[in-house]
mmCIF file of C-alpha atoms in Angstrom:
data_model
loop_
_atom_site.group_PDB
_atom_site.id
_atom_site.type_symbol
_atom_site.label_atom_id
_atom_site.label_comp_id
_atom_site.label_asym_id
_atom_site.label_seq_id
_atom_site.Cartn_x
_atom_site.Cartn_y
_atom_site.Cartn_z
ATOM 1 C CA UNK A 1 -121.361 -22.065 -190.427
ATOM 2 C CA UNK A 2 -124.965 -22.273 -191.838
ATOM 3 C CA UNK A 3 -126.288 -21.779 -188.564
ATOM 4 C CA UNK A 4 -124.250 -18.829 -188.036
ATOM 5 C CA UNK A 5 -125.309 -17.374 -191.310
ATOM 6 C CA UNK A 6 -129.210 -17.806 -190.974
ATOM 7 C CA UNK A 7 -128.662 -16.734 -187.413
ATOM 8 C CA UNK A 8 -126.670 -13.363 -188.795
ATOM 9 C CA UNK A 9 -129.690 -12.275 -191.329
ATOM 10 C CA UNK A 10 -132.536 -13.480 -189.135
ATOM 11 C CA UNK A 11 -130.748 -11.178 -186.584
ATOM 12 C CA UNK A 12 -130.654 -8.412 -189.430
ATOM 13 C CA UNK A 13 -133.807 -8.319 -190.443
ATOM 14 C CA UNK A 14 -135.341 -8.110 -186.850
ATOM 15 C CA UNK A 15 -133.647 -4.654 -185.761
ATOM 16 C CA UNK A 16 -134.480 -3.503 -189.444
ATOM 17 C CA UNK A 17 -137.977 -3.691 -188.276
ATOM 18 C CA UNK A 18 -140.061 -0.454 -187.349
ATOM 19 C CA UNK A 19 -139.391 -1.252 -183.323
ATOM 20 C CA UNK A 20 -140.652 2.390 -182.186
ATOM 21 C CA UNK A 21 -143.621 2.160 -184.038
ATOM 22 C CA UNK A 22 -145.012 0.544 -180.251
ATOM 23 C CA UNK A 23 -144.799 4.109 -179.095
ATOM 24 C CA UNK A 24 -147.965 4.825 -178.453
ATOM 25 C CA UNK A 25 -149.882 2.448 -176.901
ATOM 26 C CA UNK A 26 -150.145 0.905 -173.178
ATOM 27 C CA UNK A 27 -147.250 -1.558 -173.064
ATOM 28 C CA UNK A 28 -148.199 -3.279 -169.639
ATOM 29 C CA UNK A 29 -150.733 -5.015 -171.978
ATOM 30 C CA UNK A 30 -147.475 -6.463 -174.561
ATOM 31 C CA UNK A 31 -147.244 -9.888 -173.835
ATOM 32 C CA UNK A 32 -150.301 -10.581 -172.026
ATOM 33 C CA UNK A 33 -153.134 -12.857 -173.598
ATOM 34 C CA UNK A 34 -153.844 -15.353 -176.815
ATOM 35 C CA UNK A 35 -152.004 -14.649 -179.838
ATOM 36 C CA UNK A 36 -151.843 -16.584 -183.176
ATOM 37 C CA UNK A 37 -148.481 -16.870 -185.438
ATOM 38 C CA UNK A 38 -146.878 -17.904 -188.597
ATOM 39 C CA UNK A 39 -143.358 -18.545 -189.233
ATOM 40 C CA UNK A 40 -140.851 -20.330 -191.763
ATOM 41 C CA UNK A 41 -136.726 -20.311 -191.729
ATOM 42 C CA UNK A 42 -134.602 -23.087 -192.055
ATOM 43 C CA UNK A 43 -134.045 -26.825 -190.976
ATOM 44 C CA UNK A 44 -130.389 -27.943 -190.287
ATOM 45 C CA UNK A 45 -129.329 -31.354 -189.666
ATOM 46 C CA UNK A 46 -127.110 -32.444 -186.826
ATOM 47 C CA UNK A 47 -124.024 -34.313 -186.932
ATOM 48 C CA UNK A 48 -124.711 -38.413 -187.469
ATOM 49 C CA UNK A 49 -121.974 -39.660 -187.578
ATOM 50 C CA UNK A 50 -120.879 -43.106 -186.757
ATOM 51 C CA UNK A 51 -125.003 -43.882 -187.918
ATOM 52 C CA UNK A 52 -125.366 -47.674 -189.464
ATOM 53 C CA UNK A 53 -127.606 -50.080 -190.426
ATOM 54 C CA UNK A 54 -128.484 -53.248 -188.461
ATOM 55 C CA UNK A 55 -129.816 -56.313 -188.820
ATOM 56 C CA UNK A 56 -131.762 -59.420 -187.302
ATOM 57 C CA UNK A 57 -131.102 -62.099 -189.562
ATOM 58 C CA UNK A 58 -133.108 -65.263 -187.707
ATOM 59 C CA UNK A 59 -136.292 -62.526 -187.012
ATOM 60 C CA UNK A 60 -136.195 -63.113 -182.947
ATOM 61 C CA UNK A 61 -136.544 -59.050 -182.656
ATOM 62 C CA UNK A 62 -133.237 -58.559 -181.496
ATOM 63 C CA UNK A 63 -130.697 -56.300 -183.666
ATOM 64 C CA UNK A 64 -127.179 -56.617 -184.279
ATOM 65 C CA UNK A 65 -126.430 -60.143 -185.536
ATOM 66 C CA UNK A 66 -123.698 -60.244 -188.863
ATOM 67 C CA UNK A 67 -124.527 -61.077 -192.277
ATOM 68 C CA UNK A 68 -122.136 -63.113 -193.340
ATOM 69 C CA UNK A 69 -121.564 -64.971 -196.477
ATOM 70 C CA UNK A 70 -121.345 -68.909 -197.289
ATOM 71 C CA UNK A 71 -118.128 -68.230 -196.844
ATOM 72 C CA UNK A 72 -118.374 -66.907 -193.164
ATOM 73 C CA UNK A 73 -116.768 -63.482 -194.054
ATOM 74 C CA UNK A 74 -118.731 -60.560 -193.373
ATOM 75 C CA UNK A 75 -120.984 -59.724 -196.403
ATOM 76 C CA UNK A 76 -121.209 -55.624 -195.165
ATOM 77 C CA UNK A 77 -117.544 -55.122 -195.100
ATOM 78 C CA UNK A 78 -117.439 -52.469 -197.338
ATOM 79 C CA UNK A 79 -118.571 -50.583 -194.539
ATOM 80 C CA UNK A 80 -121.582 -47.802 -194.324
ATOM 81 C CA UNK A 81 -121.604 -43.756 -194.449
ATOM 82 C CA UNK A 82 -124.045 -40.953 -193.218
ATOM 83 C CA UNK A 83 -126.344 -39.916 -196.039
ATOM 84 C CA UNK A 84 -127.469 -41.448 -199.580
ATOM 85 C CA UNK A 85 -125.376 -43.595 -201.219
ATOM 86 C CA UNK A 86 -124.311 -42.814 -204.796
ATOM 87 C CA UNK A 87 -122.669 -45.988 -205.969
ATOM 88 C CA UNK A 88 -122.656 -49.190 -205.447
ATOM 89 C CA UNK A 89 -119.233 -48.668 -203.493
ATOM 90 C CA UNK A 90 -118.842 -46.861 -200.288
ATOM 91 C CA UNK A 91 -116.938 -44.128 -202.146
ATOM 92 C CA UNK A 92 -119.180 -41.296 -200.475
ATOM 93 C CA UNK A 93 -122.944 -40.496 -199.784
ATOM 94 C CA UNK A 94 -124.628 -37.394 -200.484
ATOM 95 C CA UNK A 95 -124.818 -35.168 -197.351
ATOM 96 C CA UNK A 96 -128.170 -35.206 -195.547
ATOM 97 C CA UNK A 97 -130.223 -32.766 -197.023
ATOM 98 C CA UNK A 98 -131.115 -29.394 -195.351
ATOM 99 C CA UNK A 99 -134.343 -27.262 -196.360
ATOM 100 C CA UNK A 100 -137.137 -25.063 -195.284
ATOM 101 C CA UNK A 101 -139.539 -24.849 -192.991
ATOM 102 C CA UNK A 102 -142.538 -23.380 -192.187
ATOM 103 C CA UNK A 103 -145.598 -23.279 -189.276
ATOM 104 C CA UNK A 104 -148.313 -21.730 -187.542
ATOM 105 C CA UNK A 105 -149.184 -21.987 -183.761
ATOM 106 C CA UNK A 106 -151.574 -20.494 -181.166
ATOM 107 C CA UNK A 107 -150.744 -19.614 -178.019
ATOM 108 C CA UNK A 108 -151.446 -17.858 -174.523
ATOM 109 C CA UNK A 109 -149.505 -15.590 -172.436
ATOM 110 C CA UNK A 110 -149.801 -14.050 -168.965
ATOM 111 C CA UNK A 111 -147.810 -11.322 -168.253
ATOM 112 C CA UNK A 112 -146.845 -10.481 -164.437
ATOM 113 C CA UNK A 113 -144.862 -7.208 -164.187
ATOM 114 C CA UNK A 114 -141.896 -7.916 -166.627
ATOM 115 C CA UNK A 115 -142.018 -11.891 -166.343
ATOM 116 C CA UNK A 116 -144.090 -13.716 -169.130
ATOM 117 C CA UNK A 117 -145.487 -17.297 -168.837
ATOM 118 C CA UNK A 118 -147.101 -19.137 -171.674
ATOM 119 C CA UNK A 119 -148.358 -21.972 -173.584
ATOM 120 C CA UNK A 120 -147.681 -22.486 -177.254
ATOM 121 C CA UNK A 121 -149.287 -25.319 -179.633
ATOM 122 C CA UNK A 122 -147.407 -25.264 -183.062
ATOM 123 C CA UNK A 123 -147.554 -27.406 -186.541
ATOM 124 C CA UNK A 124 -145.786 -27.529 -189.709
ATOM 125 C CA UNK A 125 -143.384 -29.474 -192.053
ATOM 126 C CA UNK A 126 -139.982 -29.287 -192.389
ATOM 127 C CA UNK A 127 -138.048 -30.456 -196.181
ATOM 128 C CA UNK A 128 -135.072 -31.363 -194.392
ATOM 129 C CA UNK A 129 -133.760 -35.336 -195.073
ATOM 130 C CA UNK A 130 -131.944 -37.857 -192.783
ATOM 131 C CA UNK A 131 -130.304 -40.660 -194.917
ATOM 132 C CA UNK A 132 -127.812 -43.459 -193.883
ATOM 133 C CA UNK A 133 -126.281 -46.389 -196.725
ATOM 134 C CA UNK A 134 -124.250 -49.856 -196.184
ATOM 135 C CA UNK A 135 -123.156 -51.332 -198.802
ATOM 136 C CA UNK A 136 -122.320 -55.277 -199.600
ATOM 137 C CA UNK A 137 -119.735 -56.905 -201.179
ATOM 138 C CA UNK A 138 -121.954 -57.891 -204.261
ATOM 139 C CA UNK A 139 -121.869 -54.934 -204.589
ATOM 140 C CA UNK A 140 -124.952 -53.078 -203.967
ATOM 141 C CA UNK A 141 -125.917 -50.426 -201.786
ATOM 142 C CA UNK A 142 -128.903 -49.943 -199.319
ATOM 143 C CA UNK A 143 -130.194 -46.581 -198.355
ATOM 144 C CA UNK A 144 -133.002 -45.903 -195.345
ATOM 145 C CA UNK A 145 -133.710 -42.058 -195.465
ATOM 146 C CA UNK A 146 -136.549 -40.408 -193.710
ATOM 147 C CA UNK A 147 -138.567 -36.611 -193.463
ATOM 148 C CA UNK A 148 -140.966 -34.768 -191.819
ATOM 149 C CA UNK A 149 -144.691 -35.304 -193.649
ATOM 150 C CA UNK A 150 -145.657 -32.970 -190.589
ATOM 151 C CA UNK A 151 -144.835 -32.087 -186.862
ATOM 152 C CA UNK A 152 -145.871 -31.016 -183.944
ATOM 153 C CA UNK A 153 -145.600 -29.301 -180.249
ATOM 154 C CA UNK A 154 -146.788 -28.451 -177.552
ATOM 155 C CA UNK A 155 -144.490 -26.059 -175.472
ATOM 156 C CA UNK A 156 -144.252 -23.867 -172.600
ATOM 157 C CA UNK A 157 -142.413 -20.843 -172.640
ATOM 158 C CA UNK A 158 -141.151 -18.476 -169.947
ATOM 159 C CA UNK A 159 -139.947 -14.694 -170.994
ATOM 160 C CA UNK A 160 -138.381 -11.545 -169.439
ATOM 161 C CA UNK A 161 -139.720 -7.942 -170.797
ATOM 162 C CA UNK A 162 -138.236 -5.228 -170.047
ATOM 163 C CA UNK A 163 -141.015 -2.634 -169.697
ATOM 164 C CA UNK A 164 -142.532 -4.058 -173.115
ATOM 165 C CA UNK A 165 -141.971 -3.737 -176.302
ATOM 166 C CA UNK A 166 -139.618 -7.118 -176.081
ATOM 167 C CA UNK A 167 -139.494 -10.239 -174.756
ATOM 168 C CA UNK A 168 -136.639 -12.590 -174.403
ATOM 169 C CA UNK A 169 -137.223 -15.924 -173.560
ATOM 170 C CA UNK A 170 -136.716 -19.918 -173.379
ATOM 171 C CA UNK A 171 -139.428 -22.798 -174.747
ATOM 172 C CA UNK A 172 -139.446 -26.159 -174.206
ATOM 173 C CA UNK A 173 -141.917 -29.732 -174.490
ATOM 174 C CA UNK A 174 -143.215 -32.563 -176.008
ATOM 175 C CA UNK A 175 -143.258 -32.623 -180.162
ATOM 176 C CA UNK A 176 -144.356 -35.405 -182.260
ATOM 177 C CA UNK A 177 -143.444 -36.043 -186.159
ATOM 178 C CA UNK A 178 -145.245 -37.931 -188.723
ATOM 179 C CA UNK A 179 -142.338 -39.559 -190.415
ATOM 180 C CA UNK A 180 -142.071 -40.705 -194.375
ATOM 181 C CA UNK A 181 -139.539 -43.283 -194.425
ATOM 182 C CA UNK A 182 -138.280 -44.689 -197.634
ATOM 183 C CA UNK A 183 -135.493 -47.659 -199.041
ATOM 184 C CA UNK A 184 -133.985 -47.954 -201.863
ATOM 185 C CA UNK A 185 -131.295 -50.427 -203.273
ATOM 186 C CA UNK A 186 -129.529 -51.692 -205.775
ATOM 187 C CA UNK A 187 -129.756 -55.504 -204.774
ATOM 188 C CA UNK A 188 -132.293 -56.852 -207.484
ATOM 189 C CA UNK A 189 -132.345 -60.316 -206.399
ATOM 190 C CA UNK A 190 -133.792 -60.001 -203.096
ATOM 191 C CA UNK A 191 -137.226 -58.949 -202.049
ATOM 192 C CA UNK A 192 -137.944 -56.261 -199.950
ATOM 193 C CA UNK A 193 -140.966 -54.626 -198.238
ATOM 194 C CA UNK A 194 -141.138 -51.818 -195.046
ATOM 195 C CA UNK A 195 -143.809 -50.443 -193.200
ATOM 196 C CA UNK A 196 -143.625 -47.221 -194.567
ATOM 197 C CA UNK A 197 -144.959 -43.996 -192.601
ATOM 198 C CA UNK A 198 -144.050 -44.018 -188.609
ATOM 199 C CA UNK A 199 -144.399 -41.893 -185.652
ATOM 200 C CA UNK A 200 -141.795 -39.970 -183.984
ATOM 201 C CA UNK A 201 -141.745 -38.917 -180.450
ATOM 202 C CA UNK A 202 -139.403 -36.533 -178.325
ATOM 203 C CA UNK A 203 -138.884 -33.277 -177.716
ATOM 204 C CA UNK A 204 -138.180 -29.302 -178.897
ATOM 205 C CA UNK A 205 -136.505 -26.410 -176.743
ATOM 206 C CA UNK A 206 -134.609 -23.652 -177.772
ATOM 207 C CA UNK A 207 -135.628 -19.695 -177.086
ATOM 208 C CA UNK A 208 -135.676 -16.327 -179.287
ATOM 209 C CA UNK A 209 -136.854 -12.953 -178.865
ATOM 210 C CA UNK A 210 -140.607 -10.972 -180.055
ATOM 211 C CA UNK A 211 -140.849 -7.085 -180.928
ATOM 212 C CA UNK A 212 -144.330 -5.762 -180.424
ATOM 213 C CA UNK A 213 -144.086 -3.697 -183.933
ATOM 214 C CA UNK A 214 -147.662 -2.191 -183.386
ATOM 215 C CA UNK A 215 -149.906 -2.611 -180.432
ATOM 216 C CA UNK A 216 -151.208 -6.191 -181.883
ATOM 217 C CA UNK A 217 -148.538 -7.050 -184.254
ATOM 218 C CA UNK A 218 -145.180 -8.837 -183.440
ATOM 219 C CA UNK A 219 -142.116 -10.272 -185.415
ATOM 220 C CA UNK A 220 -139.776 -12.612 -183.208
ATOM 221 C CA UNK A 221 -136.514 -14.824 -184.192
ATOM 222 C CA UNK A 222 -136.324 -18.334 -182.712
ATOM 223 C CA UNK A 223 -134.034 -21.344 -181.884
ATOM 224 C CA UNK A 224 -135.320 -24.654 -181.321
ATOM 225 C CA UNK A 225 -133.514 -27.883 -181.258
ATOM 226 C CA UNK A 226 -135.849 -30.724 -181.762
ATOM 227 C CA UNK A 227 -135.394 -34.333 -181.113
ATOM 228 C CA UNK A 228 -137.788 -37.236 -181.989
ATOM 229 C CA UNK A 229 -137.227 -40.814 -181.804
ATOM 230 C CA UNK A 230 -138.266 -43.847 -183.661
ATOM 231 C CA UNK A 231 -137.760 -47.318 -183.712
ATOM 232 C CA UNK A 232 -140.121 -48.402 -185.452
ATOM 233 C CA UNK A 233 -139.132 -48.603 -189.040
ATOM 234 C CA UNK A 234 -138.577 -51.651 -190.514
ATOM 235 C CA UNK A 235 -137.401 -52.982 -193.916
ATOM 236 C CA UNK A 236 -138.338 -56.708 -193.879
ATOM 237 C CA UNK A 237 -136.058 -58.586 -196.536
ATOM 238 C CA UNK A 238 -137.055 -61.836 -198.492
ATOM 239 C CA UNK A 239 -136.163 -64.305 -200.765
ATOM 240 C CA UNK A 240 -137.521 -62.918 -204.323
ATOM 241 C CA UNK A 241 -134.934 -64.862 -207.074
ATOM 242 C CA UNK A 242 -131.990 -65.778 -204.871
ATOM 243 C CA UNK A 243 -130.371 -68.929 -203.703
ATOM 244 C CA UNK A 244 -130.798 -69.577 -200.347
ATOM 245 C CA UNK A 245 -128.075 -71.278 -200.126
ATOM 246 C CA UNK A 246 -125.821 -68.991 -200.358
ATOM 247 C CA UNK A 247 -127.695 -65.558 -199.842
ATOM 248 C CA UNK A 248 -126.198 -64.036 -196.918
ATOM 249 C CA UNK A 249 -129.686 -62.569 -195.927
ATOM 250 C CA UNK A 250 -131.236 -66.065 -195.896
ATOM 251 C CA UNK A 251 -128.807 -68.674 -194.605
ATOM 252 C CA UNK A 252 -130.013 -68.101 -191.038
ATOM 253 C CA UNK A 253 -133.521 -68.941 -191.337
ATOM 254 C CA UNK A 254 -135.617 -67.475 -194.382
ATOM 255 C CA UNK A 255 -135.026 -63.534 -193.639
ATOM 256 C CA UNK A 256 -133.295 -60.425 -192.568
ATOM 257 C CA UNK A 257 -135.194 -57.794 -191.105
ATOM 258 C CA UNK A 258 -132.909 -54.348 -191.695
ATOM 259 C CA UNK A 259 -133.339 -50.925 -189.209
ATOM 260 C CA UNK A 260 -131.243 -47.784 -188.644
ATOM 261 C CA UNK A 261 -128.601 -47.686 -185.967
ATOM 262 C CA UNK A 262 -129.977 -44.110 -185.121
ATOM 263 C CA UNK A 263 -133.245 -44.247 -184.196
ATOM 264 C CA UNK A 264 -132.929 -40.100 -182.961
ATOM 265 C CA UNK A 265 -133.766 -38.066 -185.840
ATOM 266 C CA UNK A 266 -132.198 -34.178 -185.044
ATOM 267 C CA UNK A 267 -132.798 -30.896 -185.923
ATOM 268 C CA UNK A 268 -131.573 -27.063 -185.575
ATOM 269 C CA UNK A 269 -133.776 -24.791 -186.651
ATOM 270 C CA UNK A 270 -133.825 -21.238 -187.295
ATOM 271 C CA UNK A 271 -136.945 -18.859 -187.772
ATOM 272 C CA UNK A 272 -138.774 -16.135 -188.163
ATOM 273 C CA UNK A 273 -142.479 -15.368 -186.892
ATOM 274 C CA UNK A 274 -145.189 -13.330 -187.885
ATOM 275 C CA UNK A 275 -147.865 -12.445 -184.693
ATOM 276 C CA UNK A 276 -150.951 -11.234 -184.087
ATOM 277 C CA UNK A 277 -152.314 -10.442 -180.369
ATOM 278 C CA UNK A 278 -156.213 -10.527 -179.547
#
């Protein structure tokens, strides 16, 4: 329904625009050579659910051993949910958080009769959030949650303009994300230490549509679904004040290091752009 929405106004605004001021000016030349943009619109998060944490309690790199209790009973059995925890219970997490977005890119087209190929480069940040909690039966809860600092891609793009004026197309390649990852938890008898800030790699594709509003100026609407993966996020956890004797996160050898099940962070996004043609 969001996506519906900010599709519905985006949508809105773009036929609002002055679309015959191109009258006027030689449109064999829309489309055709370097052009710089800048854009915002919104970040939506995709569907994660099922998303957990896991765990490699003897430190042999591996994921997916239990913590269990002295007892031998499973010491996560309250279970885990899809954003940030807000008790010590698993009585409901706040929902990953949406936000804005915004960019600039550079790019090149070359126009052959109505078909238009190109290469874009783009950067920006997005606000949106990615969470996931577990809780023990202590209780306490543990929350990994992770955003944008900045991103980045590098896409080709291939178009269909119907004498000028428009052009409809699809856009697709690599994209990269500098990712701020953070914990937090209510467990204050453990220790706990991550490696902070990683590097996310995937992809983005997606399409939209550009108006040449004056012979160098352009507004377009655009899709893109991005995907970036990473793995590398680790929260390492220690001994600090408990027993280990009968701390489920030591009894197998000192340790527990702690990742996300989902190592895919997802996005829809939705945006506007602001062009200028050389």
């Amino acid at each position: 329904m969001k996506l519906a929405s900010l599709l519905a106004a985006s949508a809105a605004t773009m036929l609002a625009a002055p679309a015959m001021a191109q009258d006027g000016h030689d449109r064999s030349q829309d489309f055709n050579g370097p052009y710089i943009a800048i854009g915002g619109g919104g970040t939506l998060q995709g569907s994660d659910r099922g998303e957990t944490l896991i765990f490699d309690t003897n430190r042999d790199g591996t994921y997916g051993d239990p913590v269990n209790t002295a007892g031998g009973t499973d010491a996560f059995a309250p279970g885990f949910c899809n954003g940030a925890a807000t008790s010590t219970a698993n009585v409901g997490c706040r929902n990953d958080k949406d936000g804005p977005e915004y960019f600039a890119r550079a790019g090149y087209d070359k126009r052959m009769g109505n078909f238009v190929l190109g290469a874009v480069i783009e950067g920006g940040r997005s606000e949106a959030r990615d969470s996931v909690s577990g809780f023990s039966t202590t209780p306490a809860s543990y929350t990994m949650s992770r955003e944008a600092d900045w991103q980045a891609s590098a896409r080709l793009r291939a178009g269909y303009t119907p004498g000028g004026g428009a052009l409809f197309y699809v856009t697709g390649g690599p994209a990269y994300a500098r990712l701020n990852n953070k914990f937090t938890t209510t467990n204050t008898v453990n220790s706990f230490t991550d490696n902070g800030k990683t590097n996310g790699w995937g992809y983005a594709a997606g399409g939209g549509a550009e108006i040449m509003v004056t012979q160098k100026v352009s507004i377009g609407l655009e899709y893109l679904y991005t995907d970036v993966k990473d793995d590398d996020y680790v929260v390492n956890v220690g001994a600090g004040t408990a027993n280990p004797a009968t701390n489920p996160f030591l009894l197998n050898g000192g340790g527990t290091d702690i990742q996300r099940s989902g190592a895919n962070m997802r996005t829809h996004s939705v945006r506007g752009t602001i062009g200028f043609r050389f």
